[in-house]
CSV table of C-alpha atoms in Angstrom, one decimal:
chain,number,residue,atom,x,y,z
A,1,GLU,CA,0.1,0.0,0.0
A,2,ILE,CA,1.0,3.7,-0.5
A,3,PRO,CA,0.3,6.3,2.0
A,4,GLU,CA,-2.0,9.1,0.9
A,5,ALA,CA,0.7,11.4,2.6
A,6,SER,CA,4.1,12.1,3.0
A,7,THR,CA,6.4,14.5,5.1
A,8,GLU,CA,9.2,16.7,5.1
A,9,LEU,CA,10.4,16.6,8.5
A,10,THR,CA,13.6,14.8,9.0
A,11,THR,CA,15.7,13.6,12.1
A,12,ILE,CA,17.4,16.0,14.0
A,13,VAL,CA,20.4,15.7,16.0
A,14,ARG,CA,19.2,13.9,19.2
A,15,ARG,CA,21.0,16.0,21.7
A,16,GLN,CA,20.0,19.0,19.9
A,17,ALA,CA,16.2,18.0,20.2
A,18,ILE,CA,16.6,17.1,23.2
A,19,GLU,CA,17.8,20.4,24.7
A,20,HIS,CA,15.2,22.1,22.5
A,21,THR,CA,12.5,20.3,23.9
A,22,GLY,CA,13.6,19.3,27.4
A,23,MET,CA,12.3,15.7,27.0
A,24,SER,CA,13.8,13.0,28.6
A,25,GLY,CA,12.9,9.2,29.8
A,26,ALA,CA,14.4,6.0,29.4
A,27,PRO,CA,12.4,5.3,27.1
A,28,CYS,CA,11.4,8.5,26.3
A,29,ILE,CA,7.6,8.2,24.8
A,30,LEU,CA,5.7,10.7,22.4
A,31,TRP,CA,2.6,10.7,21.7
A,32,VAL,CA,1.1,13.2,19.4
A,33,GLY,CA,-2.7,14.2,18.8
A,34,ARG,CA,-6.3,15.1,20.2
A,35,LEU,CA,-7.1,13.6,23.3
A,36,ASP,CA,-10.5,11.9,22.4
A,37,ASN,CA,-12.2,8.9,22.3
A,38,ASN,CA,-11.2,7.8,19.1
A,39,LYS,CA,-7.3,8.3,20.0
A,40,ASP,CA,-8.0,6.8,23.3
A,41,PRO,CA,-5.4,8.3,25.4
A,42,LEU,CA,-7.0,6.6,28.2
A,43,THR,CA,-5.9,3.1,27.2
A,44,VAL,CA,-2.7,4.3,26.4
A,45,LEU,CA,-1.9,5.7,30.0
A,46,ARG,CA,-3.5,2.5,31.5
A,47,GLY,CA,-1.2,0.5,29.5
A,48,LEU,CA,2.0,2.9,30.5
A,49,SER,CA,1.1,2.7,34.0
A,50,GLN,CA,1.7,-1.1,34.5
A,51,PRO,CA,5.1,-1.5,33.6
A,52,VAL,CA,6.4,1.2,35.7
A,53,ALA,CA,8.4,-1.0,37.9
A,54,GLN,CA,10.3,-2.8,35.1
A,55,LEU,CA,10.7,0.9,33.5
A,56,PRO,CA,11.2,3.4,36.6
A,57,ASP,CA,12.5,6.0,34.1
A,58,ALA,CA,9.7,5.8,31.3
A,59,ARG,CA,8.5,9.1,30.3
A,60,LEU,CA,5.4,10.2,28.1
A,61,TRP,CA,5.0,13.5,26.6
A,62,ILE,CA,1.9,14.3,25.3
A,63,VAL,CA,1.8,16.6,22.0
A,64,THR,CA,-2.1,18.1,21.5
A,65,PRO,CA,-3.9,20.5,20.8
A,66,GLY,CA,-6.4,19.5,23.7
A,67,GLY,CA,-9.7,17.5,23.1
A,68,PRO,CA,-13.0,16.5,24.9
A,69,ALA,CA,-10.9,13.6,26.9
A,70,ARG,CA,-8.3,16.8,28.2
A,71,ALA,CA,-9.9,16.6,31.8
A,72,ARG,CA,-9.8,13.2,32.3
A,73,VAL,CA,-6.5,12.6,30.7
A,74,SER,CA,-5.1,15.3,33.4
A,75,ARG,CA,-7.3,14.0,36.2
A,76,LEU,CA,-5.8,10.2,35.5
A,77,ILE,CA,-2.3,11.4,35.4
A,78,GLU,CA,-2.8,13.4,38.6
A,79,THR,CA,-4.4,10.8,40.9
A,80,SER,CA,-2.4,8.0,39.6
A,81,ARG,CA,0.7,7.2,41.6
A,82,GLU,CA,2.2,5.3,38.7
A,83,LEU,CA,1.5,8.2,36.2
A,84,SER,CA,2.1,11.5,38.1
A,85,GLY,CA,5.4,12.8,37.4
A,86,ARG,CA,6.0,10.4,34.6
A,87,VAL,CA,3.2,11.9,32.3
A,88,TRP,CA,3.6,15.6,30.8
A,89,ILE,CA,0.8,17.0,28.5
A,90,LEU,CA,2.5,19.4,26.6
A,91,GLY,CA,-0.2,21.4,24.8
A,92,ALA,CA,0.5,22.6,21.1
A,93,VAL,CA,3.6,22.7,19.3
A,94,PRO,CA,3.7,24.3,16.1
A,95,HIS,CA,4.5,22.2,13.5
A,96,GLU,CA,7.9,23.6,12.3
A,97,GLU,CA,8.8,22.4,15.8
A,98,MET,CA,7.8,19.0,15.4
A,99,ALA,CA,11.3,17.5,14.2
A,100,PHE,CA,12.6,18.3,17.4
A,101,TYR,CA,10.0,16.3,19.6
A,102,TYR,CA,10.0,13.3,17.4
A,103,SER,CA,13.9,13.4,17.5
A,104,ALA,CA,13.7,13.5,21.1
A,105,ALA,CA,11.8,10.1,21.6
A,106,ASP,CA,12.9,6.8,21.4
A,107,LEU,CA,9.0,5.6,21.0
A,108,PHE,CA,6.0,7.1,19.4
A,109,VAL,CA,2.9,5.5,20.9
A,110,SER,CA,-0.9,6.0,19.6
A,111,GLY,CA,-4.3,4.2,20.5
A,112,SER,CA,-6.4,5.2,17.7
A,113,HIS,CA,-9.2,2.9,16.8
A,114,HIS,CA,-9.0,4.6,13.4
A,115,GLU,CA,-7.1,6.9,10.9
A,116,GLY,CA,-7.4,8.2,7.5
A,117,SER,CA,-3.5,8.2,6.5
A,118,GLY,CA,-1.9,8.5,10.2
A,119,TYR,CA,0.0,11.9,9.6
A,120,ALA,CA,1.6,11.9,13.1
A,121,LEU,CA,2.8,8.2,12.6
A,122,ILE,CA,4.3,9.2,9.2
A,123,GLU,CA,6.1,11.8,10.9
A,124,SER,CA,7.3,9.8,13.3
A,125,LEU,CA,8.7,7.4,11.1
A,126,ALA,CA,10.2,9.8,9.1
A,127,CYS,CA,12.3,11.0,12.1
A,128,GLY,CA,13.5,7.1,13.3
A,129,VAL,CA,11.0,7.0,16.2
A,130,GLN,CA,10.0,3.4,16.8
A,131,PRO,CA,6.4,2.9,16.9
A,132,CYS,CA,4.0,1.5,19.2
A,133,VAL,CA,0.7,1.8,17.8
A,134,THR,CA,-2.9,0.0,17.8
A,135,ASP,CA,-3.9,-2.6,15.1
A,136,ILE,CA,-5.4,-0.9,12.8
A,137,PRO,CA,-5.2,-0.8,8.7
A,138,ALA,CA,-3.8,2.8,8.2
A,139,PHE,CA,-1.1,1.8,10.9
A,140,ARG,CA,-0.5,-1.6,9.6
A,141,ALA,CA,0.4,-0.3,6.2
A,142,LEU,CA,3.1,2.1,7.6
A,143,ALA,CA,4.7,0.4,10.6
A,144,GLN,CA,4.7,-3.2,9.5
A,145,PRO,CA,7.9,-2.3,7.5
A,146,VAL,CA,9.9,-1.5,10.5
A,147,GLY,CA,8.3,-4.2,13.1
A,148,HIS,CA,5.6,-3.6,15.7
A,149,LEU,CA,7.3,-3.8,19.4
A,150,GLY,CA,7.4,-7.4,20.2
A,151,HIS,CA,5.4,-10.0,17.8
A,152,ASP,CA,2.0,-8.2,17.6
A,153,ALA,CA,0.6,-4.4,17.4
A,154,MET,CA,-1.5,-3.2,20.1
A,155,SER,CA,-4.9,-4.1,19.6
A,156,VAL,CA,-7.9,-1.4,20.0
A,157,THR,CA,-8.4,-1.0,23.9
A,158,ASP,CA,-5.9,-3.9,24.8
A,159,VAL,CA,-2.9,-2.7,26.7
A,160,ARG,CA,-1.1,-5.8,26.9
A,161,PRO,CA,1.7,-5.1,24.5
A,162,LEU,CA,2.2,-2.3,26.2
A,163,HIS,CA,2.6,-3.8,29.3
A,164,GLY,CA,4.9,-6.3,27.9
A,165,HIS,CA,6.7,-3.7,26.1
A,166,GLU,CA,9.9,-4.2,28.9
A,167,ASP,CA,9.9,-7.5,27.2
A,168,HIS,CA,9.8,-6.3,23.6
A,169,VAL,CA,12.6,-3.5,23.6
A,170,ARG,CA,15.8,-2.8,25.0
A,171,VAL,CA,17.0,0.7,25.4
A,172,GLU,CA,21.1,1.0,24.8
A,173,ALA,CA,23.4,3.7,24.4
A,174,ALA,CA,23.8,5.0,20.5
A,175,ASP,CA,26.8,5.5,18.8
A,176,ASP,CA,25.3,7.7,15.8
A,177,GLU,CA,24.5,11.5,16.1
A,178,VAL,CA,21.1,11.6,14.1
A,179,GLY,CA,18.1,10.1,15.8
A,180,GLY,CA,18.3,8.0,18.8
A,181,GLY,CA,21.8,8.9,19.1
A,182,GLY,CA,24.8,10.6,20.2
A,183,GLU,CA,24.6,10.9,23.9
A,184,GLY,CA,20.8,9.6,23.7
A,185,ARG,CA,19.6,6.1,23.7
A,186,VAL,CA,18.1,4.0,21.1
A,187,VAL,CA,15.1,1.7,21.4
A,188,ARG,CA,15.7,-1.8,19.3
A,189,PRO,CA,13.2,-4.8,19.1
A,190,PRO,CA,15.0,-7.5,20.7
A,191,PHE,CA,15.9,-9.0,17.6
A,192,GLN,CA,17.5,-6.1,16.0
A,193,ARG,CA,21.4,-5.4,16.2
A,194,GLY,CA,22.7,-2.3,16.6
């Protein structure tokens, strides 16, 4: 399949991206999109809260213009011992700045139930970010060539692949300067060599 869209975004040197955004985490996880029922941020947050013991340094950064689920998302983050201090809602970011955010991330996560094209996924892949996305047609066409985390994509409302995340990836020092490199980390499926 050929995606109906593309992007001009490209990877930025990771060290510069981290300095520009202030993002951190091991892994550093990025969400981009509206906070609504279709994108299902509550399921993603529940999935992230489960492996905290195995991934105590994991951090989720949410780039969003807002949406009807924002209050519920904020309340869940504030009241959850596992999420508080690990998840930040950054708000809207100008599109010309997005390559910095993607390039600072180890993982891109999305819980969408359906998408027309998956522009945020396209942009994240263009910037070299490993996807952890739902198993929907638009994402399947894009993410399969680079591999899903573990053996399956995350099915809609099923957080098990996120919970099993610690067994499916390893975070390690990277040697290269661009995307996941330099003084940062790179996330690789366990079967992939650096």
